[in-house]
PDB file of C-alpha atoms and ligand atoms in Angstrom:
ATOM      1  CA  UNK A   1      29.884   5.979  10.505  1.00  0.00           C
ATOM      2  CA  UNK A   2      26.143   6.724  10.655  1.00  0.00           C
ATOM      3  CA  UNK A   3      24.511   4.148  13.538  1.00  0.00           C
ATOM      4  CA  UNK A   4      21.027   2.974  12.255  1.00  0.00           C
ATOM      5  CA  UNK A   5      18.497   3.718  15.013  1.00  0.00           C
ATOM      6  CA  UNK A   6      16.273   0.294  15.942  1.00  0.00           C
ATOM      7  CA  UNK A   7      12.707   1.613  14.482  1.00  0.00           C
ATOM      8  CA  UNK A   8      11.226  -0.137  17.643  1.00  0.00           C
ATOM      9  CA  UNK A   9      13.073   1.930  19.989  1.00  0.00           C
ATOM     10  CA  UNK A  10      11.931   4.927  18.359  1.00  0.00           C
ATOM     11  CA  UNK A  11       8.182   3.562  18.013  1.00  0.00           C
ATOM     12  CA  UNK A  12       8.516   2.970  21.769  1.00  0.00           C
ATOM     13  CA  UNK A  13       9.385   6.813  22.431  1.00  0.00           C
ATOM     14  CA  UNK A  14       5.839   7.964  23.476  1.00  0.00           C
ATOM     15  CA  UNK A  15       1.946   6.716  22.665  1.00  0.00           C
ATOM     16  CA  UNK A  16       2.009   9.034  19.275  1.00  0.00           C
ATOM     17  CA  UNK A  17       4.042  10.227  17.214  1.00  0.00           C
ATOM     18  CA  UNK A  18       2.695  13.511  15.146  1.00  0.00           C
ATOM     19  CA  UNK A  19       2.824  13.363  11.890  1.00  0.00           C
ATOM     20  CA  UNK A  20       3.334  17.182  10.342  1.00  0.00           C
ATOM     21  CA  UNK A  21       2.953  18.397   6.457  1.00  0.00           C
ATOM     22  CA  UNK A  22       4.849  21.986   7.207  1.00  0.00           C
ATOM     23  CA  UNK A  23       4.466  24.898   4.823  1.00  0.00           C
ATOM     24  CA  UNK A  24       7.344  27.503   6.603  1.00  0.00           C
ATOM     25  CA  UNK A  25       9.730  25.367   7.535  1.00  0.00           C
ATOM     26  CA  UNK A  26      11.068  28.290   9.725  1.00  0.00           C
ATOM     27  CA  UNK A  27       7.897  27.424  12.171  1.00  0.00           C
ATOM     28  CA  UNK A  28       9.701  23.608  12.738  1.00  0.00           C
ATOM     29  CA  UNK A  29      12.410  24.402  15.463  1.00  0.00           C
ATOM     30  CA  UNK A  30       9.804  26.052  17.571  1.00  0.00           C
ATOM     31  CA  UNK A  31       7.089  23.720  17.034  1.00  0.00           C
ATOM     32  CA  UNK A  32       9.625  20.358  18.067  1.00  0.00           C
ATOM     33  CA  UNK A  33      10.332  22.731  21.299  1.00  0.00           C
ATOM     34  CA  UNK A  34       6.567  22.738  22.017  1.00  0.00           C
ATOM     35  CA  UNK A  35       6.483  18.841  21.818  1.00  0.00           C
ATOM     36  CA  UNK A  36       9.332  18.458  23.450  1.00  0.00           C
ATOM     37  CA  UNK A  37       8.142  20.463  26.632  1.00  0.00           C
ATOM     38  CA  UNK A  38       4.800  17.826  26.004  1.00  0.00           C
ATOM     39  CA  UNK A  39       7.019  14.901  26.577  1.00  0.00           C
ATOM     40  CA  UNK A  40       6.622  14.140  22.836  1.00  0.00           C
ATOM     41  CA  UNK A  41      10.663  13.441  21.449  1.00  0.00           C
ATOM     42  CA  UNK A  42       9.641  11.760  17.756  1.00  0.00           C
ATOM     43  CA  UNK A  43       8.108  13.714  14.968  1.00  0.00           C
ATOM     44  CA  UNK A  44       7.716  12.636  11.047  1.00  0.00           C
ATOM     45  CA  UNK A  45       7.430  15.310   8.738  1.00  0.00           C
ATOM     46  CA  UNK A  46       6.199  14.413   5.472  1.00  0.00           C
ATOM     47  CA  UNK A  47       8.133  15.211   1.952  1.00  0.00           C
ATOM     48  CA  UNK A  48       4.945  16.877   0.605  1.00  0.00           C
ATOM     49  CA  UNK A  49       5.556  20.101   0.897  1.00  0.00           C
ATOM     50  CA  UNK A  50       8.965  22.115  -0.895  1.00  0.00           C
ATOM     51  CA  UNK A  51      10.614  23.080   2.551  1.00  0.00           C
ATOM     52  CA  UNK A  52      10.085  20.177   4.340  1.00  0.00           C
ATOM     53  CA  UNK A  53      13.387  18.491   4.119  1.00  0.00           C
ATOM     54  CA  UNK A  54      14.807  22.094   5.183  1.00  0.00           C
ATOM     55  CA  UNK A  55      12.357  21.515   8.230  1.00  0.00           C
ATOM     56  CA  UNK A  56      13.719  18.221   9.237  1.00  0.00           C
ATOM     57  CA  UNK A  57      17.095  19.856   9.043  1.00  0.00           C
ATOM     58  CA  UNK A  58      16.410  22.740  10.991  1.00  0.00           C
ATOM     59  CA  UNK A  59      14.471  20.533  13.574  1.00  0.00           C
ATOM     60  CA  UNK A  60      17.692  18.141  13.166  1.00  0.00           C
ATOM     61  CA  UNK A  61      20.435  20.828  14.452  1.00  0.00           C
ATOM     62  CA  UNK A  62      18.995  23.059  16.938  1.00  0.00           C
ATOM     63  CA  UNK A  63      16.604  20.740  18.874  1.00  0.00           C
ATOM     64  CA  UNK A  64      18.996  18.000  19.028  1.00  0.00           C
ATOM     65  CA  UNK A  65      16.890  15.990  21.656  1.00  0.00           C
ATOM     66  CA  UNK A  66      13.989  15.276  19.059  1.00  0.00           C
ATOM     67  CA  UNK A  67      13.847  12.352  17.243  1.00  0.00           C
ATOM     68  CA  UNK A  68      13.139  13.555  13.430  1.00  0.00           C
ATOM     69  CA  UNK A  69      12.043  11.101  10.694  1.00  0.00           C
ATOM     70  CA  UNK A  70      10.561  11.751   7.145  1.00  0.00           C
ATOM     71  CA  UNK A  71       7.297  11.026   5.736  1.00  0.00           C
ATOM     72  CA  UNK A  72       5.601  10.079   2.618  1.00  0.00           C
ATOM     73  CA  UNK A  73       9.155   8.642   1.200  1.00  0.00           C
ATOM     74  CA  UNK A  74       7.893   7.150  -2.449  1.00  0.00           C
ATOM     75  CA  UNK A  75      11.877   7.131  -4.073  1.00  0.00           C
ATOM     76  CA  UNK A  76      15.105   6.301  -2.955  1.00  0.00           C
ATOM     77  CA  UNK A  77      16.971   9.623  -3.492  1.00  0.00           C
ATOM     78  CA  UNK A  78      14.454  11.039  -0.625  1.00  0.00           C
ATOM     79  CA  UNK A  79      15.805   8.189   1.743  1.00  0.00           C
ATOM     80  CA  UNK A  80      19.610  10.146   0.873  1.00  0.00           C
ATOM     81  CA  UNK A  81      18.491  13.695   1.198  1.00  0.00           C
ATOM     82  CA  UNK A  82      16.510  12.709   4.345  1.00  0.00           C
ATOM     83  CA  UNK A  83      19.690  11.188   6.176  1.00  0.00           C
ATOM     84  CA  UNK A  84      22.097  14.072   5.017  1.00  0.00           C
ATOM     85  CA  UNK A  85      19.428  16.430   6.657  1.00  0.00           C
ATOM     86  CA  UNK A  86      19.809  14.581   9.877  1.00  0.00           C
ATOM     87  CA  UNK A  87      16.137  12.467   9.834  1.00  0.00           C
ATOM     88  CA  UNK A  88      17.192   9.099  11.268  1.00  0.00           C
ATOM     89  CA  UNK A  89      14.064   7.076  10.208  1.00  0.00           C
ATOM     90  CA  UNK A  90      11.692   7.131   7.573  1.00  0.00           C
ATOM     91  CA  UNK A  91       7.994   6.237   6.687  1.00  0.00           C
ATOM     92  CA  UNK A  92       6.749   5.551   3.185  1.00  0.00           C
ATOM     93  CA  UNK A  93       3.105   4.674   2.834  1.00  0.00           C
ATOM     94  CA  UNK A  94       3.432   1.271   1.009  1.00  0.00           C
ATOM     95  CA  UNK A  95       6.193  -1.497   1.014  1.00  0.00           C
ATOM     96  CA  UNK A  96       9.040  -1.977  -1.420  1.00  0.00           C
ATOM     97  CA  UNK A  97      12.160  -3.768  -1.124  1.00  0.00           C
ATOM     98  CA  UNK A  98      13.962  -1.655  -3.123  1.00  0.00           C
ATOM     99  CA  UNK A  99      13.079   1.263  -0.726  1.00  0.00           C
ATOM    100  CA  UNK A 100      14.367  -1.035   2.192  1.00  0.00           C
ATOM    101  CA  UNK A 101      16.791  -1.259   0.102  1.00  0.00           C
ATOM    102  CA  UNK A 102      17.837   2.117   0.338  1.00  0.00           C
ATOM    103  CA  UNK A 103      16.722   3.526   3.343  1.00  0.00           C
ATOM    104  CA  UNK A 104      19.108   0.682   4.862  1.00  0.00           C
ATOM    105  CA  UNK A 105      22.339   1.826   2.569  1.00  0.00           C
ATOM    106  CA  UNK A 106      20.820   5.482   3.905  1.00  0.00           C
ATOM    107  CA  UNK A 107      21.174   4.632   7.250  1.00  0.00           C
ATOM    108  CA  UNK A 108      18.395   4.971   8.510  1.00  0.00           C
ATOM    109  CA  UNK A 109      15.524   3.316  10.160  1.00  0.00           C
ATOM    110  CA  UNK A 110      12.438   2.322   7.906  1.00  0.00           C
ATOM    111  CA  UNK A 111       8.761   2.267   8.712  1.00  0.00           C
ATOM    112  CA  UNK A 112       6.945   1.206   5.369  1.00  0.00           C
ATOM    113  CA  UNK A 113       2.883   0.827   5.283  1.00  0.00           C
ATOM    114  CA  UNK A 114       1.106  -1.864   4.862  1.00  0.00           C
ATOM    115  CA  UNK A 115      -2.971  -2.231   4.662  1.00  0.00           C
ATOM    116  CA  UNK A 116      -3.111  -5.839   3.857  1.00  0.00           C
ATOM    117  CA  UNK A 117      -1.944  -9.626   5.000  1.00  0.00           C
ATOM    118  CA  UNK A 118      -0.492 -10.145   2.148  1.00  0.00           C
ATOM    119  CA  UNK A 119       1.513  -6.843   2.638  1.00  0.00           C
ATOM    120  CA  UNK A 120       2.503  -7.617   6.042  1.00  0.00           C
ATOM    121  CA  UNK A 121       3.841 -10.854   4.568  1.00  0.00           C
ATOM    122  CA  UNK A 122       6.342  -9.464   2.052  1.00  0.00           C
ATOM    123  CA  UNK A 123       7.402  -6.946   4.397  1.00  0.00           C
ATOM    124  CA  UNK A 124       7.952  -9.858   7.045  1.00  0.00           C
ATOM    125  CA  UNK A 125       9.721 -11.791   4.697  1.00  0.00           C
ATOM    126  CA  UNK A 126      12.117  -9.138   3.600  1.00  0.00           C
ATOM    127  CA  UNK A 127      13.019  -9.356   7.386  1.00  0.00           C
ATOM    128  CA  UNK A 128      11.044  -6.423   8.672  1.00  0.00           C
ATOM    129  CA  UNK A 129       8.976  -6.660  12.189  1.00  0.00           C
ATOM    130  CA  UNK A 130       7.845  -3.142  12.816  1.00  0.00           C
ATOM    131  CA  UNK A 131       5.347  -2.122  10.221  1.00  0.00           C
ATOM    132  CA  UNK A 132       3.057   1.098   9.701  1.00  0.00           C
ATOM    133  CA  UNK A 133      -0.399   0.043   9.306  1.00  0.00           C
ATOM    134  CA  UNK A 134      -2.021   2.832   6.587  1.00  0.00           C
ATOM    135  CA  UNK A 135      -4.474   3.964   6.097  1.00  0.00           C
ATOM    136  CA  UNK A 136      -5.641   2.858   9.485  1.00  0.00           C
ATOM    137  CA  UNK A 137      -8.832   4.185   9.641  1.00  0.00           C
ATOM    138  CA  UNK A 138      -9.984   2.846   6.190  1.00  0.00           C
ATOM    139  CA  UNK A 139      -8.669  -0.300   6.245  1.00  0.00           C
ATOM    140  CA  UNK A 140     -10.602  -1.580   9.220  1.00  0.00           C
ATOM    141  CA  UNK A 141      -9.081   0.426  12.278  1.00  0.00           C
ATOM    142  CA  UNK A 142      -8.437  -1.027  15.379  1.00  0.00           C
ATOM    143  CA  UNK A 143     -10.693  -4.380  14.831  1.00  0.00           C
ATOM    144  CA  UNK A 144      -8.723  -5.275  11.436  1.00  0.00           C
ATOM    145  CA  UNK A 145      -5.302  -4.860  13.818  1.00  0.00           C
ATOM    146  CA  UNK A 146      -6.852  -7.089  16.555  1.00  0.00           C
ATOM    147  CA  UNK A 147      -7.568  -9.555  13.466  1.00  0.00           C
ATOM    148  CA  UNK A 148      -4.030  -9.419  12.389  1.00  0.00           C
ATOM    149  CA  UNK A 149      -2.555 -10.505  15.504  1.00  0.00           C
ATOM    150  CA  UNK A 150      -2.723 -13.809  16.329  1.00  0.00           C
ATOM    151  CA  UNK A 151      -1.315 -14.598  12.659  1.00  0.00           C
ATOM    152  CA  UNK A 152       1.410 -11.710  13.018  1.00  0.00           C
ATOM    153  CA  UNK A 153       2.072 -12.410  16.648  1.00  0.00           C
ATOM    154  CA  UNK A 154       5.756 -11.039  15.847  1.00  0.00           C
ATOM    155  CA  UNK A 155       4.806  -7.725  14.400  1.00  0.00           C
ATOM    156  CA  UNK A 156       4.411  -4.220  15.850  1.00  0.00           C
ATOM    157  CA  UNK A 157       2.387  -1.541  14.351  1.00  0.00           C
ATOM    158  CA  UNK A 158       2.051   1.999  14.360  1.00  0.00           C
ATOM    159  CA  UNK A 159      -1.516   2.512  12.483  1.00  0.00           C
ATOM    160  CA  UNK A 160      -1.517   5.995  11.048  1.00  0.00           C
ATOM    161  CA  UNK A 161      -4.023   7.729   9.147  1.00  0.00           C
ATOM    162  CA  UNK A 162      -7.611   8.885   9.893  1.00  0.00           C
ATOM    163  CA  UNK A 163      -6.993   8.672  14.040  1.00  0.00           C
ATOM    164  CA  UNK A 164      -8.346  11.374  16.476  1.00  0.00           C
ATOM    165  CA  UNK A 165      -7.723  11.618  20.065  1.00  0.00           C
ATOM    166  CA  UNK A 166     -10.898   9.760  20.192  1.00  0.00           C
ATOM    167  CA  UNK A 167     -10.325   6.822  18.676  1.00  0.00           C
ATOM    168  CA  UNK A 168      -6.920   6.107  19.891  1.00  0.00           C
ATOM    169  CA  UNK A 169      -6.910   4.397  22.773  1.00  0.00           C
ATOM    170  CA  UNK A 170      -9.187   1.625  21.139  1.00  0.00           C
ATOM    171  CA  UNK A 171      -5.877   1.441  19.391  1.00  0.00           C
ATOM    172  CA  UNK A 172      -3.224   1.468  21.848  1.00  0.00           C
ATOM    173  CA  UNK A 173      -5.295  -0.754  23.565  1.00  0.00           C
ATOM    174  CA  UNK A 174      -4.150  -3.641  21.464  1.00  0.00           C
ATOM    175  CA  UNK A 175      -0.699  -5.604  22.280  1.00  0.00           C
ATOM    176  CA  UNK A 176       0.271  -5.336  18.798  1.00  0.00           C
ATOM    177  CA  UNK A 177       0.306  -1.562  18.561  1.00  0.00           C
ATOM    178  CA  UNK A 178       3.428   0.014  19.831  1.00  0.00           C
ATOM    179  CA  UNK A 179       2.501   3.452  19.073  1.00  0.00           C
ATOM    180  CA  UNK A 180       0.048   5.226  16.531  1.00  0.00           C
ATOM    181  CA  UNK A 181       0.433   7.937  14.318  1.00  0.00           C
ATOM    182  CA  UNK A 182      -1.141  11.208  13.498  1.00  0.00           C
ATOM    183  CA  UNK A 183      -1.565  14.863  12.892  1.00  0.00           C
ATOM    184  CA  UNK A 184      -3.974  15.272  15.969  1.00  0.00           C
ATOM    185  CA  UNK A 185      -0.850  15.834  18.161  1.00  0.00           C
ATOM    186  CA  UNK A 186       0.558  18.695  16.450  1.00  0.00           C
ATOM    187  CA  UNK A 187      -2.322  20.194  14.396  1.00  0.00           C
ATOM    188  CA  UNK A 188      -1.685  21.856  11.018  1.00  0.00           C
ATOM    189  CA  UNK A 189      -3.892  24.990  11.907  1.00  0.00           C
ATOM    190  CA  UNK A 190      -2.220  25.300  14.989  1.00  0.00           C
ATOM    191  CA  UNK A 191       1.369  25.274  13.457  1.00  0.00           C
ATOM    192  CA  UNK A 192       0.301  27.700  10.767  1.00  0.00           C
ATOM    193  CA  UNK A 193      -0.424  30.363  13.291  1.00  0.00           C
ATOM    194  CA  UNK A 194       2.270  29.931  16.115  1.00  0.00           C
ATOM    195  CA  UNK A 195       0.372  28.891  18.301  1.00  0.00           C
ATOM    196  CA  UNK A 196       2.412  27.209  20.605  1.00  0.00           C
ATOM    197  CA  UNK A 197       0.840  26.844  23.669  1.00  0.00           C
ATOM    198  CA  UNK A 198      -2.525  25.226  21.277  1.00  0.00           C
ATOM    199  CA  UNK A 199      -0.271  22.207  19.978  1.00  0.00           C
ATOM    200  CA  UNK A 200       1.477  22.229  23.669  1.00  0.00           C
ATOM    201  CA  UNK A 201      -1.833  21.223  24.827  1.00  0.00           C
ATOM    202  CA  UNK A 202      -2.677  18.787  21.884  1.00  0.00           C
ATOM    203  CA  UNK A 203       0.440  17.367  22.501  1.00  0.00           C
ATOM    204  CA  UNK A 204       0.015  16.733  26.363  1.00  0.00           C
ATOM    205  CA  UNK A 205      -3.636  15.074  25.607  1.00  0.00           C
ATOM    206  CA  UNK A 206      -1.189  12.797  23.567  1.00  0.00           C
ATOM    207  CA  UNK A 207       0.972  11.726  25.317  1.00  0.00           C
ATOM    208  CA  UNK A 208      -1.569  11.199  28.153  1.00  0.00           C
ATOM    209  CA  UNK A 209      -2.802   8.336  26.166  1.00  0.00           C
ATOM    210  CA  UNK A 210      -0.504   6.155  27.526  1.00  0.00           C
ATOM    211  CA  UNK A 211      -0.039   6.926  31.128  1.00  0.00           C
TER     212      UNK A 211
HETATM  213  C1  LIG B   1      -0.781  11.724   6.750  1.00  0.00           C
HETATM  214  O1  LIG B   1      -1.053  11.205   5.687  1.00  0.00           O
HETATM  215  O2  LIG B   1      -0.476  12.910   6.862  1.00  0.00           O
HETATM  216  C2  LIG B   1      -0.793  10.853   7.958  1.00  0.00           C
HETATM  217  O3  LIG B   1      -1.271   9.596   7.637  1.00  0.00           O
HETATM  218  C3  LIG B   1      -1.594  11.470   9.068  1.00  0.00           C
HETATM  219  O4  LIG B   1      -2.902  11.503   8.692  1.00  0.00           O
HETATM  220  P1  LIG B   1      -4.018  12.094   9.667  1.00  0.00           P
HETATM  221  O5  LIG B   1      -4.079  13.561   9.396  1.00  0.00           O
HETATM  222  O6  LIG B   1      -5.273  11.398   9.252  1.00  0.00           O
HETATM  223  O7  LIG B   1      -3.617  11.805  11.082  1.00  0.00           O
END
């Protein structure tokens, strides 16, 4: 029987966790070995590109230690093909129940957006306390999170979306982020030509973030 991973434990993993669109998927073993020697052991790889579910399975059986979700997961038969890859969370950018729904029955662990209160209060009342804040940047960064608080008191976030190394601490600065996400950590162009030692040292400034 498949054990559903607590999304908080996985959120508490490391400052960031990078958020890859992958065009070979052949380049995803490798590139969750580079994070992995940059003390980064989460990575979501979004379903926007044809081979990325094969990259979440590669990623899945030969660098067991990593932690591999999916990303950008808009229909419940991508929750099913992302568990019998071997993800063991998922990210959609919006909430719906029915996508709780079956993510759950998937087995896995779920970390839908939200942008607004009102989001954060379905999402809360469908029993959820972890929440992805997208898209962060847009929707009022870290000052709109800081505003969110004191009503939320109970609810994590991991604000994705528009965040550079630059801007993140203001973000993990705040005791309702648990981590933040973004492609800053493992860069695309950096992926795209092998070059591991480039996101090695992306990946280090990351996890630096949080000493
Ligand atoms: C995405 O949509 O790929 C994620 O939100 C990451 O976005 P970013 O490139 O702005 O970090």
């Amino acid at each position: 029987m498949t054990m559903t991973v607590d999304i908080r434990s996985i959120m508490g993993r490391g400052p960031v966790i990078p958020v890859v669109t992958i065009d070979n998927p052949t380049t995803a073993p490798d590139l969750a070995r580079a994070l992995l020697v940059s003390g980064i052991s989460v990575i979501e790889l979004t379903l926007r590109t044809p081979g990325a579910l094969e990259a979440a399975r590669l990623i899945a059986e030969q660098v067991e230690e990593m932690v591999v979700g999916v990303g950008t997961v808009l229909d419940p038969s991508q929750a099913v093909q992302a568990a019998e890859v071997g993800a063991v969370f998922a990210v959609s950018p919006g909430f719906d129940p029915d996508l709780l729904t079956a993510v759950s029955a998937a087995g896995l662990a779920y970390l839908p957006g939200v942008q607004t209160a009102s989001e954060v209060m379905a999402a809360r009342k469908a029993g959820l306390r972890a929440l992805k804040f997208f898209p962060a940047a847009s929707s009022g960064g870290a000052d709109a999170l800081k505003q969110l608080q004191p009503v939320f008191p109970d609810i994590a976030f991991c604000p994705t979306g528009g965040i550079s190394l630059q801007d993140a601490p203001a973000y993990l600065a705040l005791e309702n982020v648990l981590c933040i996400g973004g492609s800053f950590a493992a860069p695309a162009r950096f992926i795209q030509t092998r070059d591991w030692m480039a996101i090695t040292g992306s990946a280090r400034q990351a996890c630096a973030l949080r000493g």
